PDB file of C-alpha atoms and ligand atoms in Angstrom:
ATOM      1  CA  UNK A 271     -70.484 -32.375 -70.056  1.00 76.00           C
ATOM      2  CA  UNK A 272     -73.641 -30.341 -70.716  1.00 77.00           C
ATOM      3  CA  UNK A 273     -74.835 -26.488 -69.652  1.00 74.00           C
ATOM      4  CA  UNK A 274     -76.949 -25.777 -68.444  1.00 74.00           C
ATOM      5  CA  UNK A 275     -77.018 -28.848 -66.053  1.00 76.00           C
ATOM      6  CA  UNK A 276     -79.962 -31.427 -67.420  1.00 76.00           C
ATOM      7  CA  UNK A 277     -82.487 -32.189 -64.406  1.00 81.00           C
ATOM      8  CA  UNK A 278     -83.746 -34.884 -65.972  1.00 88.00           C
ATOM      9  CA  UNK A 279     -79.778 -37.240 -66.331  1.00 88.00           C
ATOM     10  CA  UNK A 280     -78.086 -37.674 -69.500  1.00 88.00           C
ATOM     11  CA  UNK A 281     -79.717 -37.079 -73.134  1.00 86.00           C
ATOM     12  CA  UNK A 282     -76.620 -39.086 -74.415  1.00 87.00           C
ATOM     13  CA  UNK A 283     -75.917 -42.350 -72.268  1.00 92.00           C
ATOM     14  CA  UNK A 284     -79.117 -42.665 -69.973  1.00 92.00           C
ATOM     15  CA  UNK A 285     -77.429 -41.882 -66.846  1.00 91.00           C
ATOM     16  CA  UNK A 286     -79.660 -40.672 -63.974  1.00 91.00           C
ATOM     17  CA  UNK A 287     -79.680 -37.273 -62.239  1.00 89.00           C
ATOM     18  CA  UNK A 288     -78.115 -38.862 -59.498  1.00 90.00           C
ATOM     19  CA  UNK A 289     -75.226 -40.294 -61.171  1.00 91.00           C
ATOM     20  CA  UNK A 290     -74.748 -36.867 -62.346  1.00 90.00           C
ATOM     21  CA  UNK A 291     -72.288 -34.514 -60.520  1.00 89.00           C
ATOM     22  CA  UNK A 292     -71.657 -30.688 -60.966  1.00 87.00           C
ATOM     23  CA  UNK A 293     -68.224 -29.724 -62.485  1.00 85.00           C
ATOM     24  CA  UNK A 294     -66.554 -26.613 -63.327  1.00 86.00           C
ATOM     25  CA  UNK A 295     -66.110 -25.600 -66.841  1.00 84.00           C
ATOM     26  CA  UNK A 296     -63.731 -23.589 -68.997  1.00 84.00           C
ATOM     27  CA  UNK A 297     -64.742 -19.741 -69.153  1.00 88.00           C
ATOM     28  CA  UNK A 298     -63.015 -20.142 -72.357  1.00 93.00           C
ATOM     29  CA  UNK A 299     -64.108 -20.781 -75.825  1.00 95.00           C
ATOM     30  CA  UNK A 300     -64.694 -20.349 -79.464  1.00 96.00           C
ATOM     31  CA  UNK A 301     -67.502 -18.625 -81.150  1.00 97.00           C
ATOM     32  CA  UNK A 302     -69.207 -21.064 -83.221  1.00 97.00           C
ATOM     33  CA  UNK A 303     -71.653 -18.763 -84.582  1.00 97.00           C
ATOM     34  CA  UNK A 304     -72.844 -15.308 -83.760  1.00 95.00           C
ATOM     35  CA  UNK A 305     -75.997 -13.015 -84.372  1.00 93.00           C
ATOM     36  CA  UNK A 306     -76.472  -9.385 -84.220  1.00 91.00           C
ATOM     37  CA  UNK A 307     -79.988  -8.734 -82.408  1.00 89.00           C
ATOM     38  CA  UNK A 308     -81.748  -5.387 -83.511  1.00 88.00           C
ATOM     39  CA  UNK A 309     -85.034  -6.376 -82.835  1.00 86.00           C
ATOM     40  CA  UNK A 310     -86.211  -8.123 -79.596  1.00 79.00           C
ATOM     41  CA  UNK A 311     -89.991  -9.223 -79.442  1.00 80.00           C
ATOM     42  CA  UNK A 312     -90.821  -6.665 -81.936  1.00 78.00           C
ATOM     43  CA  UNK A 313     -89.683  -3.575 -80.855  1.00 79.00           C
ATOM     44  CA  UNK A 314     -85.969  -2.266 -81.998  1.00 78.00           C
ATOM     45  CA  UNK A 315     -83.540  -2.194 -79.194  1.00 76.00           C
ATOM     46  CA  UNK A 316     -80.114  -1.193 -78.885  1.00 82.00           C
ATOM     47  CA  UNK A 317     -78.293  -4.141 -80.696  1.00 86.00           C
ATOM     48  CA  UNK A 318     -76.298  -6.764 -79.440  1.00 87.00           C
ATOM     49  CA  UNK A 319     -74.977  -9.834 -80.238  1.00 92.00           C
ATOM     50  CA  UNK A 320     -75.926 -13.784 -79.437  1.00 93.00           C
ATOM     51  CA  UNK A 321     -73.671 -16.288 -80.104  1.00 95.00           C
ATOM     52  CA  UNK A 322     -72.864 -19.629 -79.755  1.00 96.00           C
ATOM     53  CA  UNK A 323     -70.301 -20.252 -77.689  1.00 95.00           C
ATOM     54  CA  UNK A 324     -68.010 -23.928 -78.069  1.00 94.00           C
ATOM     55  CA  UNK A 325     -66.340 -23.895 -74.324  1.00 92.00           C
ATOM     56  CA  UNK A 326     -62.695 -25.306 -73.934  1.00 92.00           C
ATOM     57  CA  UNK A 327     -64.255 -27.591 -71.710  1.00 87.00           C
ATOM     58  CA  UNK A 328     -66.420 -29.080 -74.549  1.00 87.00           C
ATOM     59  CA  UNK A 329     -70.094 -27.884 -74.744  1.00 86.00           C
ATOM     60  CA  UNK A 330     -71.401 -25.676 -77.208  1.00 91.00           C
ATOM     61  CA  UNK A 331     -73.813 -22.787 -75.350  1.00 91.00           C
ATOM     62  CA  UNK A 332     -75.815 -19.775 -76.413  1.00 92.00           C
ATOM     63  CA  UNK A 333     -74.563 -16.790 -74.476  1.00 91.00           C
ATOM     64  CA  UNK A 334     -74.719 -12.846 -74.890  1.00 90.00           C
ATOM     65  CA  UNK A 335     -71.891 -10.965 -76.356  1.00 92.00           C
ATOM     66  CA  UNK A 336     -70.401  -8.428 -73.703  1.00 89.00           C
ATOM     67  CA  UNK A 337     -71.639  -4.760 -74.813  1.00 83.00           C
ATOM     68  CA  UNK A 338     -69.241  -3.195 -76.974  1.00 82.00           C
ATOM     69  CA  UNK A 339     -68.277  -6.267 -78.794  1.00 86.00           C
ATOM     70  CA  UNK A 340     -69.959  -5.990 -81.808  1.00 84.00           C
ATOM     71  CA  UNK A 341     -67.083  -6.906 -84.369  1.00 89.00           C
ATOM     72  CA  UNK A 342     -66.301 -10.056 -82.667  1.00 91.00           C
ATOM     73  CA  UNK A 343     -66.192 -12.921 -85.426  1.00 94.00           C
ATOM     74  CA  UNK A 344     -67.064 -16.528 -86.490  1.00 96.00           C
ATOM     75  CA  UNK A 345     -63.501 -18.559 -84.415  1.00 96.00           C
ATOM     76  CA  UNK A 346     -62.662 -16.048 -81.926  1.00 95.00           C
ATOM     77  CA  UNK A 347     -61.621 -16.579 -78.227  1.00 95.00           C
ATOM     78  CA  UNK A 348     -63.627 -15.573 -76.187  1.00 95.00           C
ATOM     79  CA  UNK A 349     -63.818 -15.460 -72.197  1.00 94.00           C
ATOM     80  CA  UNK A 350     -66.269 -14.869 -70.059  1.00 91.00           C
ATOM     81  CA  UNK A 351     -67.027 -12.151 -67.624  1.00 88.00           C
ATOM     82  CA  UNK A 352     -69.698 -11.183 -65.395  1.00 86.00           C
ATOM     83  CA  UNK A 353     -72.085  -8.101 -66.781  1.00 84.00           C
ATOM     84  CA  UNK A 354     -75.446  -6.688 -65.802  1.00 83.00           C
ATOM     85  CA  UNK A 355     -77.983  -7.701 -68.900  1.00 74.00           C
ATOM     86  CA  UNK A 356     -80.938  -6.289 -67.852  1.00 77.00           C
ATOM     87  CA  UNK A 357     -82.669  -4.221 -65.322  1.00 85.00           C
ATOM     88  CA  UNK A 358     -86.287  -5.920 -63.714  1.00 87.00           C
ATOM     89  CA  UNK A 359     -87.867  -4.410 -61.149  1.00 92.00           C
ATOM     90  CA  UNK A 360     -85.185  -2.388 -60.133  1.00 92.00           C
ATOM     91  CA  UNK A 361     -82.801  -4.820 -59.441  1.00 92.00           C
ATOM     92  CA  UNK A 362     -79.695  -5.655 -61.829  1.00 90.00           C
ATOM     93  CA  UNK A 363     -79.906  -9.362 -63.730  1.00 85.00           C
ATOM     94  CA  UNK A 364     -75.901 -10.520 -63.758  1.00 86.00           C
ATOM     95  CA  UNK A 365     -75.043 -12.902 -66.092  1.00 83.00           C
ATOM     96  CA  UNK A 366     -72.043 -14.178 -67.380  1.00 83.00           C
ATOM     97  CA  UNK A 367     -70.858 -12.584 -71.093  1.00 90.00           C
ATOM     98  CA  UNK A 368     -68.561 -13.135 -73.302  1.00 93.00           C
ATOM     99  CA  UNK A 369     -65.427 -11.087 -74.655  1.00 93.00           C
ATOM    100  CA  UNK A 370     -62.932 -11.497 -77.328  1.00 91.00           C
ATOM    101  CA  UNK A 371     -59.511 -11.858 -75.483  1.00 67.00           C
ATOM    102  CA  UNK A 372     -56.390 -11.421 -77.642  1.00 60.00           C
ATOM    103  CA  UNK A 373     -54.707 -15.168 -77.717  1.00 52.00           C
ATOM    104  CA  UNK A 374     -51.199 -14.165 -76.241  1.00 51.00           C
ATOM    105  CA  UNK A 375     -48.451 -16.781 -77.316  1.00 47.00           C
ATOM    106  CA  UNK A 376     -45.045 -16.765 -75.384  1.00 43.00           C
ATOM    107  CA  UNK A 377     -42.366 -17.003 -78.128  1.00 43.00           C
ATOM    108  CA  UNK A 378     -40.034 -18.709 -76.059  1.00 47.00           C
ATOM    109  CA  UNK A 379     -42.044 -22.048 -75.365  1.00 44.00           C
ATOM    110  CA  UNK A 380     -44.912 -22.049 -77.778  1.00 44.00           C
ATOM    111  CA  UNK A 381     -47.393 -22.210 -75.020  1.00 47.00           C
ATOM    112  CA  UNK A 382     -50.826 -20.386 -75.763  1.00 46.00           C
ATOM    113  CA  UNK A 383     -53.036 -19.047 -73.204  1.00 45.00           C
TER     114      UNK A 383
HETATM  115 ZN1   ZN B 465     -73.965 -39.232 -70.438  1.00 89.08          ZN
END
């Protein structure tokens, strides 16, 4: 599985583009690693935080931290959600980031979700 989707086939086996389909992943995951960004291309911005993102599903992507989560740590779960990143030319840029979601376990059958 890799994300973004690779136009040019598979880094890892060789297989073509075309033997290549689209699949939906896991909007769950576990932050690998995370980064708190104060300045962007020079100038000082209001922070927020990168981080690298191991899906459920199995691929490890970079991805912005929703807004207000700047204590989120190093094995969190996180899910994602949709959020407006930027504003260019007047329009809102969506993109999906991620937020910490409290792992709720059901005492009676051990299942986590
Ligand atoms: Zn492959």
């Amino acid at each position: 599985v890799s994300f973004p989707p690779l136009a040019i086939g598979c880094e890892a086996c060789g297989a073509t583009e075309q033997q290549l389909r689209p699949i939906p992943v896991a909007t769950h995951g576990t932050i690998h690693s995370l980064a708190e960004v104060h300045l962007q291309h020079g100038k000082s911005s209001e922070p927020f935080v990168v981080a690298e993102i191991r899906l459920d599903d199995g691929p490890l992507i970079r991805a912005l931290m929703a807004r207000d989560e700047h204590h989120a740590r190093i094995g969190d779960t996180v899910s994602a959600v949709w959020a407006v990143t930027q504003i260019q030319d007047g329009d809102e840029v969506v993109e999906p980031a991620f937020t910490t979601t409290p792992t709720v376990t059901d005492a009676r059958n051990g299942v986590t979700t």
